[in-house]
Amino acid sequence: MKNIYENICKNKILYLINAVALFGTYMITMNFQITSDVLYSEMIGEIAKAPSLSEHLASGRYTNYLISWFYRFLNLFGINKMHHQWVLQFMGILVYAIAACVLYRMFEKALKLDKYSVILNVLILICFINPFIAETYVYVAFDWAVGILLAVLSAKHIVDRKYVRGWIVAFLAVSTYQCNIIMTLLFCVTIAFIENHLKFLELIKRVLISGIMTLSAAVVNILIPKICLVLHITDEIVKQTGVKDEWSLRLQWISDIIRLCIIKAYGMLPNYFIPIIVVVVFFVVSFVLLIKNGWKKMWSILMWGLVAAGCMMVPFAPCFVSTTIGFPQRTLTPVFMGFSMILICGYAFLKDTKYLSKVFVVGTVWVAGIMLYSTQTGLQDCYIANAIDFYEAQEIEEAIDDYETQSGNEITDIVVHRMGSIHYAYKEQHYENVYTLYAHRLYYDAWADVNLLNYMFGKNYHRINMDEQYTDNTEYYQSLIQQYWEGKSWSHLDTEEQLVFDGNTMYWALY
C-alpha cells in the first residue's frame, strides 16, 4: 500500500496535466451525438441486451465481453452509448491519461531523465491527441481506452522483463481490439532501441523477444474463434483472417491504404505532413551522429533508419492477414503511435545538443499545434454532421405532419430511394474523404435513415428499399423514380422535391 501511495503522489501532477490536456481537446465531444451503428443498436434493442459470450468469442474480443458487463451495469443508471455518452467519454479520458503517465515514466527511465520534460510529454500525448484516435471518442472512448492502457501496461511488463505477466496483458489488449498489439510492439521496440542502439546483439535480442511475445498473443487470439467454431461453440467467425483474393490485388489495396493514411492522413492533415516530418527528423539525427562521432556511427544510423521505417509500416501488418480490406481511422491509430515513437527517438539523440534541442522544441510545438488543430476540426465535423442530420430529420417530420393533417392519412411506410450520387458528408464540413470519415452523414448508411426519424420522434415507420430488384413493386418504383427524380441532384434537403406522399406511404429520395 505504501508503494501505491508513493506512486500516486509522484504521478498526480503529471496525471493532472495529461487529463486536462485531453479534456481540453475532446470536451467538444461531450454533447449528444450518435453514429449510425449505435443508432441501429438502440433501435433493435441491442444496447439493453446482456452481452453475448458467443458473439465476443466469434469476434476475438474476449476482454470486451467483460467491459460489456460493466456497460450493462452503467445501463441500469441510464448511461450507455446512446444516452449520457459524456460519462463514458470522460471515463475514457481518465483512462487515457493513466496510459500517457505510464508511457512517460517508461521513456523517462529509458532516456535517463532526472527532471520533468515538457517535450517528452508532448511527444507522448501525440499518441492520444491526433485525428485518428479522435474516432474512439465518437464511439464513446472507454473500451478503446482500456484496450490501449492494457497495450501500454503490456509493453511496460515486457520492457521490465516480466514476460509471463507481459504476455497475459498483451493477450488482454489484443482481445479488446486487434490493433492494440501493434502498439505494444511499437513501444517495446522503441525503448529497446533507445536503451541499446550501441549494443547490437542486445538490441536484436530485445526486439525478437518483443516480437515473439506480441505475435504469439495475436496468434492465440486468432486461433480461439477457429477452435470455438470447430467445437460448435459459435456459429461463425466475425473477424476473419486469411487472404481470399489474388495477392497482386491485395498488395495494390494495401498500397492504396498506406498512401491514403501516411501521405494524406485520410485528408485530415496537410499532404505529406507525416513523411516530411519523419524524413527531416531522420536526416537531422543522422547528421548530428556523423558530426559528433564520424563514420563509426553509421551502423547506429542504419539501425535508426530500420526502426523509423518499422514504426511507419508495422501498423499496416493486419492488412496482410485480414480477410476484408477496410480500415477506418480508429483501427490505424498505431500509425500515430509510430509517428510519436520516431519523434521520441529523435529527441533521445538531440536532447543534449543545446542548439538543436531548442530547434526541436520549436518543431515539437509546431507539430503538436497542427495535430491539435486537425483533431479539433475532425470533432467539429462530427458536431456539424449530427446537427444537420437532426435538422433535416425535423424538416422531414414536419412535412409528414403537414401531409397527415391535410390528407387525414397516417404515414406508416417510408420507401427509400438512394440517389446514385448520394452525399457522404455535408458541404459545411471541413473533411470529405468517402469511406474513411467517422463524421459522415447518418443518412449515408441505409440502416440509419428511417431509424433516425423513428428514434427522434418516437415513431415506428416501416422502411422499404425502393432500389431492391425483382420485387412485385419494382416496375412501379421505377416509374416513380423516372417521374419525380430522374436526372436531378441536390446538395441539401428539399422536401418539396425529395418527398412524395401517396396514401399511407412516403417516397423519399436521399440525396
Coordinates of C-alpha atoms in Angstrom, one line a residue:
M1 CA 0.0 0.0 0.0
K2 CA 2.9 2.3 0.7
N3 CA 4.3 1.9 -2.8
I4 CA 0.9 2.6 -4.3
Y5 CA 0.5 5.7 -2.3
E6 CA 4.0 6.9 -3.3
N7 CA 3.2 6.2 -7.0
I8 CA 0.0 8.3 -6.7
C9 CA 1.9 11.2 -5.1
K10 CA 4.7 11.0 -7.6
N11 CA 2.4 11.0 -10.6
K12 CA -0.6 13.2 -9.6
I13 CA 0.7 16.4 -11.2
L14 CA 1.7 14.5 -14.4
Y15 CA -1.7 12.8 -14.5
L16 CA -3.5 16.1 -13.9
I17 CA -1.5 17.7 -16.8
N18 CA -2.4 14.9 -19.2
A19 CA -6.0 14.7 -18.1
V20 CA -6.5 18.5 -18.5
A21 CA -4.8 18.4 -21.9
L22 CA -7.1 15.5 -23.1
F23 CA -10.2 17.1 -21.6
G24 CA -9.5 20.4 -23.2
T25 CA -9.0 18.7 -26.6
Y26 CA -12.0 16.4 -26.5
M27 CA -14.6 18.3 -24.5
I28 CA -16.4 19.3 -27.7
T29 CA -17.5 15.6 -28.0
M30 CA -19.3 15.8 -24.7
N31 CA -22.7 16.6 -26.2
F32 CA -25.4 14.4 -27.6
Q33 CA -24.0 12.8 -30.8
I34 CA -24.7 9.4 -32.3
T35 CA -23.3 7.2 -35.1
S36 CA -25.3 5.1 -37.5
D37 CA -24.1 1.9 -35.8
V38 CA -25.1 3.0 -32.3
L39 CA -28.4 4.3 -33.6
Y40 CA -29.2 0.9 -35.1
S41 CA -28.2 -0.9 -32.0
E42 CA -30.5 1.2 -29.9
M43 CA -33.5 0.7 -32.3
I44 CA -33.2 -3.1 -32.3
G45 CA -32.8 -3.1 -28.5
E46 CA -29.2 -4.5 -28.7
I47 CA -27.9 -1.9 -26.2
A48 CA -30.2 -3.1 -23.5
K49 CA -29.4 -6.8 -24.0
A50 CA -27.0 -8.8 -21.9
P51 CA -23.6 -9.3 -23.5
S52 CA -23.3 -12.4 -25.7
L53 CA -20.3 -14.6 -24.9
S54 CA -20.6 -16.5 -28.2
E55 CA -20.5 -13.2 -30.2
H56 CA -17.4 -12.0 -28.4
L57 CA -15.7 -15.4 -28.9
A58 CA -16.6 -15.3 -32.6
S59 CA -15.0 -11.8 -32.9
G60 CA -11.9 -12.4 -30.8
R61 CA -12.8 -9.6 -28.4
Y62 CA -12.8 -11.5 -25.1
T63 CA -11.8 -8.6 -23.0
N64 CA -14.6 -6.6 -24.4
Y65 CA -17.0 -9.2 -23.1
L66 CA -16.0 -8.2 -19.5
I67 CA -16.2 -4.5 -20.4
S68 CA -19.7 -5.1 -21.9
W69 CA -20.8 -6.3 -18.5
F70 CA -19.6 -3.0 -17.0
Y71 CA -21.6 -1.2 -19.6
R72 CA -24.5 -3.3 -18.7
F73 CA -24.1 -2.2 -15.1
L74 CA -24.0 1.5 -16.1
N75 CA -27.1 1.0 -18.3
L76 CA -29.0 0.4 -15.1
F77 CA -28.5 4.1 -14.4
G78 CA -29.4 5.1 -18.0
I79 CA -25.8 5.5 -19.1
N80 CA -24.9 3.9 -22.4
K81 CA -23.6 4.6 -25.9
M82 CA -26.8 6.3 -26.8
H83 CA -27.6 8.3 -23.6
H84 CA -25.3 10.3 -21.4
Q85 CA -22.3 9.3 -23.6
W86 CA -20.3 12.1 -22.0
V87 CA -19.9 9.9 -18.9
L88 CA -18.2 7.2 -20.9
Q89 CA -16.1 9.7 -22.9
F90 CA -15.0 11.3 -19.6
M91 CA -14.1 7.9 -18.2
G92 CA -12.1 7.3 -21.4
I93 CA -10.2 10.5 -20.9
L94 CA -9.3 9.4 -17.3
V95 CA -8.0 6.1 -18.6
Y96 CA -6.1 7.6 -21.5
A97 CA -4.4 9.9 -19.0
I98 CA -3.2 6.9 -17.0
A99 CA -1.8 5.3 -20.2
A100 CA 0.0 8.6 -21.0
C101 CA 1.5 8.7 -17.5
V102 CA 2.7 5.1 -17.7
L103 CA 4.3 5.7 -21.1
Y104 CA 6.0 8.9 -19.8
R105 CA 7.6 7.1 -16.9
M106 CA 8.8 4.3 -19.2
F107 CA 10.5 6.7 -21.6
E108 CA 11.8 8.9 -18.8
K109 CA 13.6 5.8 -17.4
A110 CA 14.9 4.8 -20.9
L111 CA 16.1 8.3 -21.6
K112 CA 17.7 8.7 -18.1
L113 CA 15.9 12.0 -17.4
D114 CA 16.4 13.5 -14.0
K115 CA 13.6 16.0 -14.2
Y116 CA 10.2 16.5 -15.9
S117 CA 10.4 17.1 -19.7
V118 CA 7.6 19.0 -21.3
I119 CA 8.9 18.0 -24.8
L120 CA 8.8 14.3 -24.0
N121 CA 5.3 14.6 -22.5
V122 CA 4.1 16.5 -25.6
L123 CA 5.5 13.8 -27.9
I124 CA 3.8 11.1 -25.9
L125 CA 0.5 13.0 -26.0
I126 CA 0.6 12.8 -29.8
C127 CA -0.3 9.1 -29.2
F128 CA -3.5 10.4 -27.6
I129 CA -4.3 13.6 -29.4
N130 CA -4.5 13.0 -33.2
P131 CA -7.3 13.0 -35.8
F132 CA -7.4 9.1 -35.9
I133 CA -7.8 8.3 -32.2
A134 CA -10.5 11.0 -32.1
E135 CA -12.8 8.4 -33.7
T136 CA -12.7 6.4 -30.5
Y137 CA -14.4 9.3 -28.7
V138 CA -17.2 9.1 -31.4
Y139 CA -17.6 5.5 -30.2
V140 CA -17.6 6.8 -26.6
A141 CA -13.9 6.0 -25.9
F142 CA -14.0 4.0 -22.7
D143 CA -13.5 0.4 -24.1
W144 CA -10.9 1.7 -26.5
A145 CA -9.1 3.5 -23.7
V146 CA -9.0 0.3 -21.6
G147 CA -7.5 -1.6 -24.5
I148 CA -4.8 1.0 -25.1
L149 CA -4.0 1.1 -21.4
L150 CA -3.6 -2.7 -21.5
A151 CA -1.3 -2.3 -24.5
V152 CA 0.9 0.2 -22.6
L153 CA 1.0 -2.0 -19.5
S154 CA 1.9 -5.0 -21.5
A155 CA 4.8 -3.1 -23.0
K156 CA 5.9 -2.0 -19.5
H157 CA 6.0 -5.6 -18.3
I158 CA 7.9 -6.8 -21.3
V159 CA 10.4 -4.0 -21.1
D160 CA 10.9 -4.8 -17.4
R161 CA 11.4 -8.5 -18.4
K162 CA 8.3 -9.7 -16.6
Y163 CA 7.4 -11.8 -19.6
V164 CA 4.6 -14.0 -18.3
R165 CA 2.7 -11.0 -17.0
G166 CA 3.5 -9.1 -20.1
W167 CA 2.1 -11.9 -22.4
I168 CA -1.1 -12.1 -20.4
V169 CA -1.7 -8.4 -20.5
A170 CA -0.8 -8.4 -24.3
F171 CA -3.4 -11.1 -24.8
L172 CA -6.0 -9.0 -22.9
A173 CA -5.0 -5.9 -25.0
V174 CA -5.4 -7.7 -28.4
S175 CA -8.6 -9.2 -27.2
T176 CA -10.1 -5.7 -26.8
Y177 CA -9.2 -4.5 -30.3
Q178 CA -6.7 -6.3 -32.5
C179 CA -4.7 -3.2 -33.5
N180 CA -3.7 -2.8 -29.8
I181 CA -1.0 -5.4 -30.1
I182 CA 0.8 -3.3 -32.7
M183 CA 1.0 -0.5 -30.1
T184 CA 2.7 -2.9 -27.6
L185 CA 5.3 -3.9 -30.2
L186 CA 6.0 -0.2 -31.1
F187 CA 6.5 0.8 -27.5
C188 CA 8.8 -2.2 -26.8
V189 CA 10.9 -1.8 -29.9
T190 CA 11.4 1.9 -29.4
I191 CA 12.5 1.6 -25.8
A192 CA 14.8 -1.3 -26.8
F193 CA 16.4 0.9 -29.5
I194 CA 16.8 3.9 -27.2
E195 CA 18.5 1.8 -24.5
N196 CA 20.6 -0.5 -26.8
H197 CA 21.4 1.3 -30.0
L198 CA 25.0 0.9 -29.2
K199 CA 24.7 -2.8 -28.3
F200 CA 23.6 -4.5 -31.5
L201 CA 23.2 -8.1 -30.1
E202 CA 21.2 -6.9 -27.1
L203 CA 19.0 -4.8 -29.3
I204 CA 18.3 -7.7 -31.7
K205 CA 17.5 -9.9 -28.7
R206 CA 15.1 -7.4 -27.2
V207 CA 13.3 -6.8 -30.5
L208 CA 13.0 -10.6 -31.1
I209 CA 11.5 -11.2 -27.6
S210 CA 9.1 -8.3 -28.1
G211 CA 8.1 -9.7 -31.5
I212 CA 7.6 -13.2 -30.2
M213 CA 5.5 -12.0 -27.2
T214 CA 3.2 -9.8 -29.2
L215 CA 2.9 -12.2 -32.2
S216 CA 2.1 -15.2 -30.1
A217 CA -0.6 -13.3 -28.2
A218 CA -2.1 -12.3 -31.6
V219 CA -2.0 -15.8 -32.9
V220 CA -3.7 -17.2 -29.9
N221 CA -6.4 -14.5 -30.2
I222 CA -6.9 -15.6 -33.9
L223 CA -7.0 -19.3 -33.1
I224 CA -9.6 -19.2 -30.3
P225 CA -12.5 -18.3 -32.7
K226 CA -11.5 -21.0 -35.1
I227 CA -11.4 -23.6 -32.3
C228 CA -14.8 -22.4 -31.0
L229 CA -16.2 -22.8 -34.5
V230 CA -14.9 -26.4 -34.8
L231 CA -16.3 -27.2 -31.3
H232 CA -19.6 -25.7 -32.3
I233 CA -19.4 -23.2 -29.5
T234 CA -20.0 -20.4 -32.1
D235 CA -21.8 -20.5 -35.5
E236 CA -19.4 -18.2 -37.3
I237 CA -16.1 -16.2 -37.1
V238 CA -16.9 -12.5 -37.2
K239 CA -13.3 -11.2 -37.7
Q240 CA -12.0 -13.4 -40.4
T241 CA -8.3 -13.9 -41.3
G242 CA -6.9 -15.2 -44.5
V243 CA -6.4 -13.8 -48.0
K244 CA -9.1 -14.9 -50.4
D245 CA -8.2 -12.7 -53.3
E246 CA -5.2 -12.6 -55.5
W247 CA -2.0 -11.3 -53.9
S248 CA -1.4 -8.8 -56.6
L249 CA -4.8 -7.2 -56.0
R250 CA -4.3 -7.4 -52.2
L251 CA -0.9 -5.6 -52.5
Q252 CA -2.5 -2.9 -54.6
W253 CA -5.2 -2.3 -52.0
I254 CA -2.6 -2.2 -49.2
S255 CA -0.5 0.3 -51.1
D256 CA -3.6 2.5 -51.5
I257 CA -4.3 2.3 -47.8
I258 CA -0.7 3.2 -47.0
R259 CA -0.8 6.2 -49.4
L260 CA -4.2 7.4 -48.1
C261 CA -3.1 7.0 -44.5
I262 CA 0.6 8.2 -44.4
I263 CA 0.7 10.6 -47.4
K264 CA -2.8 12.1 -47.0
A265 CA -3.7 11.1 -43.4
Y266 CA -7.2 10.5 -44.8
G267 CA -7.3 14.2 -45.8
M268 CA -7.1 15.3 -42.1
L269 CA -3.5 16.6 -42.2
P270 CA -1.6 18.6 -44.9
N271 CA -0.4 16.2 -47.7
Y272 CA 3.0 14.6 -46.9
F273 CA 3.0 16.1 -43.4
I274 CA 3.9 12.8 -41.7
P275 CA 6.6 11.6 -44.2
I276 CA 8.2 15.1 -44.3
I277 CA 8.5 15.3 -40.5
V278 CA 9.9 11.8 -40.4
V279 CA 12.5 12.4 -43.1
V280 CA 13.6 15.7 -41.6
V281 CA 14.0 14.2 -38.1
F282 CA 15.8 11.2 -39.5
F283 CA 18.4 13.3 -41.5
V284 CA 18.9 15.8 -38.7
V285 CA 19.6 13.0 -36.3
S286 CA 21.9 11.2 -38.8
F287 CA 23.8 14.4 -39.4
V288 CA 24.3 15.0 -35.7
L289 CA 25.5 11.5 -35.2
L290 CA 28.0 11.7 -38.0
I291 CA 29.3 15.2 -36.9
K292 CA 29.8 14.1 -33.3
N293 CA 31.1 10.6 -33.9
G294 CA 32.2 10.2 -37.5
W295 CA 31.5 7.2 -39.7
K296 CA 31.8 4.8 -36.8
K297 CA 28.2 5.7 -36.1
M298 CA 26.9 4.6 -39.5
W299 CA 25.7 1.3 -38.0
S300 CA 23.6 3.2 -35.5
I301 CA 22.2 5.3 -38.3
L302 CA 21.2 2.3 -40.3
M303 CA 19.5 0.7 -37.3
W304 CA 17.8 4.1 -36.6
G305 CA 16.5 4.0 -40.2
L306 CA 15.1 0.5 -39.8
V307 CA 13.4 1.4 -36.6
A308 CA 11.8 4.5 -38.2
A309 CA 10.7 2.5 -41.2
G310 CA 9.3 -0.2 -38.9
C311 CA 7.3 2.4 -36.9
M312 CA 5.7 3.6 -40.1
M313 CA 5.0 0.2 -41.7
V314 CA 4.2 -2.2 -38.8
P315 CA 0.7 -0.6 -38.2
F316 CA -0.3 -2.0 -41.6
A317 CA 0.6 -5.6 -40.7
P318 CA -3.1 -6.5 -40.1
C319 CA -3.8 -5.7 -43.8
F320 CA -1.8 -8.8 -44.8
V321 CA -3.9 -11.2 -42.7
S322 CA -7.4 -9.7 -42.6
T323 CA -10.0 -11.2 -45.0
T324 CA -11.5 -7.8 -45.7
I325 CA -9.8 -4.6 -46.8
G326 CA -11.3 -1.6 -45.0
F327 CA -9.5 0.2 -42.2
P328 CA -11.2 3.2 -40.6
Q329 CA -9.1 5.7 -38.6
R330 CA -9.7 4.1 -35.2
T331 CA -8.0 0.8 -36.4
L332 CA -5.0 2.8 -37.7
T333 CA -4.2 4.7 -34.5
P334 CA -0.9 2.8 -34.3
V335 CA 0.3 5.0 -37.2
F336 CA 0.3 8.0 -34.9
M337 CA 1.8 5.9 -32.1
G338 CA 4.6 5.0 -34.6
F339 CA 5.0 8.7 -35.5
S340 CA 5.3 9.6 -31.9
M341 CA 7.9 6.9 -31.3
I342 CA 10.0 8.2 -34.2
L343 CA 9.9 11.7 -32.7
I344 CA 10.8 10.4 -29.3
C345 CA 13.9 8.6 -30.8
G346 CA 14.9 11.9 -32.4
Y347 CA 14.5 13.6 -29.0
A348 CA 16.7 11.0 -27.4
F349 CA 19.6 11.8 -29.8
L350 CA 19.1 15.6 -29.7
K351 CA 18.2 16.3 -26.1
D352 CA 21.8 17.0 -25.0
T353 CA 22.6 19.1 -28.1
K354 CA 21.9 22.7 -26.9
Y355 CA 21.3 24.5 -30.2
L356 CA 19.4 21.7 -31.9
S357 CA 17.4 20.9 -28.8
K358 CA 15.9 24.4 -29.0
V359 CA 15.1 23.9 -32.6
F360 CA 13.5 20.6 -31.7
V361 CA 11.4 22.4 -29.1
V362 CA 10.1 24.8 -31.8
G363 CA 9.4 21.9 -34.2
T364 CA 7.6 19.9 -31.5
V365 CA 5.3 22.9 -30.7
W366 CA 4.6 23.3 -34.4
V367 CA 3.8 19.6 -34.9
A368 CA 1.6 19.5 -31.7
G369 CA -0.3 22.6 -32.8
I370 CA -1.1 21.1 -36.2
M371 CA -2.1 17.8 -34.6
L372 CA -4.4 19.6 -32.1
Y373 CA -6.0 21.7 -34.9
S374 CA -6.7 18.7 -37.1
T375 CA -8.1 16.7 -34.2
Q376 CA -10.4 19.6 -33.2
T377 CA -11.5 20.0 -36.8
G378 CA -12.5 16.4 -37.1
L379 CA -14.5 16.6 -33.9
Q380 CA -16.2 19.8 -35.1
D381 CA -17.2 17.9 -38.2
C382 CA -18.9 15.3 -36.0
Y383 CA -20.9 18.1 -34.4
I384 CA -21.8 19.7 -37.7
A385 CA -22.9 16.4 -39.3
N386 CA -25.1 15.5 -36.4
A387 CA -26.6 19.0 -36.2
I388 CA -27.6 18.9 -39.8
D389 CA -28.8 15.3 -39.6
F390 CA -31.1 16.4 -36.7
Y391 CA -32.3 19.5 -38.5
E392 CA -33.1 17.6 -41.7
A393 CA -35.0 14.9 -39.7
Q394 CA -37.0 17.7 -38.1
E395 CA -37.9 19.1 -41.5
I396 CA -38.9 15.7 -42.9
E397 CA -41.1 15.0 -39.8
E398 CA -42.8 18.4 -40.2
A399 CA -43.5 17.6 -43.9
I400 CA -45.1 14.3 -42.7
D401 CA -47.1 16.1 -40.1
D402 CA -48.4 18.6 -42.6
Y403 CA -49.4 15.9 -45.1
E404 CA -51.2 13.9 -42.4
T405 CA -53.1 17.0 -41.2
Q406 CA -54.2 17.9 -44.7
S407 CA -55.0 14.4 -46.0
G408 CA -56.2 12.7 -42.9
N409 CA -53.8 9.8 -43.8
E410 CA -51.2 8.4 -41.4
I411 CA -47.8 7.6 -42.8
T412 CA -46.8 4.0 -41.9
D413 CA -44.4 3.1 -44.6
I414 CA -41.3 5.0 -45.9
V415 CA -40.0 3.8 -49.3
V416 CA -36.4 5.0 -49.7
H417 CA -34.6 5.6 -53.0
R418 CA -30.9 6.2 -52.5
M419 CA -29.6 8.5 -55.3
G420 CA -26.6 7.2 -57.2
S421 CA -24.5 10.2 -56.2
I422 CA -25.6 10.1 -52.5
H423 CA -23.6 12.6 -50.5
Y424 CA -21.2 11.1 -47.9
A425 CA -20.7 14.3 -46.0
Y426 CA -22.2 17.8 -45.9
K427 CA -20.6 20.7 -47.7
E428 CA -20.4 22.6 -44.4
Q429 CA -17.9 20.1 -43.1
H430 CA -14.1 20.5 -43.4
Y431 CA -13.1 17.0 -44.4
E432 CA -14.6 14.9 -47.2
N433 CA -13.0 11.5 -47.9
V434 CA -15.6 8.9 -48.9
Y435 CA -15.5 5.7 -47.0
T436 CA -13.0 7.0 -44.5
L437 CA -14.5 9.6 -42.2
Y438 CA -16.2 9.0 -38.8
A439 CA -18.1 12.2 -39.3
H440 CA -20.2 11.2 -42.3
R441 CA -24.0 11.7 -42.6
L442 CA -26.2 9.4 -40.7
Y443 CA -28.4 9.2 -43.8
Y444 CA -25.5 7.7 -45.8
D445 CA -26.0 4.4 -44.1
A446 CA -29.2 2.6 -45.1
W447 CA -29.7 1.2 -41.6
A448 CA -29.9 4.8 -40.1
D449 CA -32.1 6.9 -42.4
V450 CA -35.6 5.9 -41.3
N451 CA -34.3 4.7 -37.9
L452 CA -33.3 8.3 -37.1
L453 CA -36.8 9.5 -37.6
N454 CA -38.2 6.7 -35.5
Y455 CA -35.7 7.4 -32.7
M456 CA -36.1 11.2 -32.6
F457 CA -39.9 11.3 -32.9
G458 CA -40.9 8.0 -31.2
K459 CA -42.4 6.7 -34.5
N460 CA -42.5 3.2 -35.9
Y461 CA -42.1 3.8 -39.6
H462 CA -41.6 0.7 -41.7
R463 CA -38.6 1.1 -44.1
I464 CA -38.9 -0.3 -47.6
N465 CA -35.9 -0.4 -50.0
M466 CA -37.1 1.2 -53.3
D467 CA -33.9 0.1 -55.1
E468 CA -34.3 -3.6 -54.4
Q469 CA -34.6 -5.5 -57.7
Y470 CA -37.1 -8.2 -58.8
T471 CA -39.9 -7.4 -56.3
D472 CA -43.6 -7.1 -57.1
N473 CA -43.3 -3.3 -56.9
T474 CA -40.1 -2.8 -58.8
E475 CA -41.8 -1.6 -62.0
Y476 CA -43.9 0.8 -60.1
Y477 CA -41.0 2.2 -58.1
Q478 CA -39.0 2.7 -61.3
S479 CA -41.9 4.7 -62.8
L480 CA -41.9 6.9 -59.7
I481 CA -38.2 7.5 -60.0
Q482 CA -38.5 8.4 -63.6
Q483 CA -41.4 10.7 -62.9
Y484 CA -40.0 12.6 -59.9
W485 CA -36.3 12.3 -59.6
E486 CA -34.6 11.1 -62.8
G487 CA -31.8 13.5 -63.8
K488 CA -32.0 15.5 -60.6
S489 CA -29.3 16.1 -58.0
W490 CA -29.3 18.1 -54.8
S491 CA -26.7 19.4 -52.3
H492 CA -29.2 20.0 -49.5
L493 CA -32.7 18.8 -48.3
D494 CA -35.6 19.9 -50.5
T495 CA -38.8 18.4 -49.0
E496 CA -40.9 19.7 -52.0
E497 CA -38.9 17.7 -54.5
Q498 CA -37.4 14.8 -52.5
L499 CA -40.5 13.7 -50.7
V500 CA -43.6 12.2 -52.4
F501 CA -46.7 11.2 -50.5
D502 CA -49.4 8.7 -51.5
G503 CA -51.9 7.3 -49.1
N504 CA -50.1 5.9 -46.1
T505 CA -46.7 5.9 -47.8
M506 CA -43.9 8.4 -48.2
Y507 CA -41.4 8.0 -51.0
W508 CA -38.1 9.5 -50.1
A509 CA -35.2 10.3 -52.4
L510 CA -32.0 10.5 -50.4
Y511 CA -29.6 13.0 -51.9

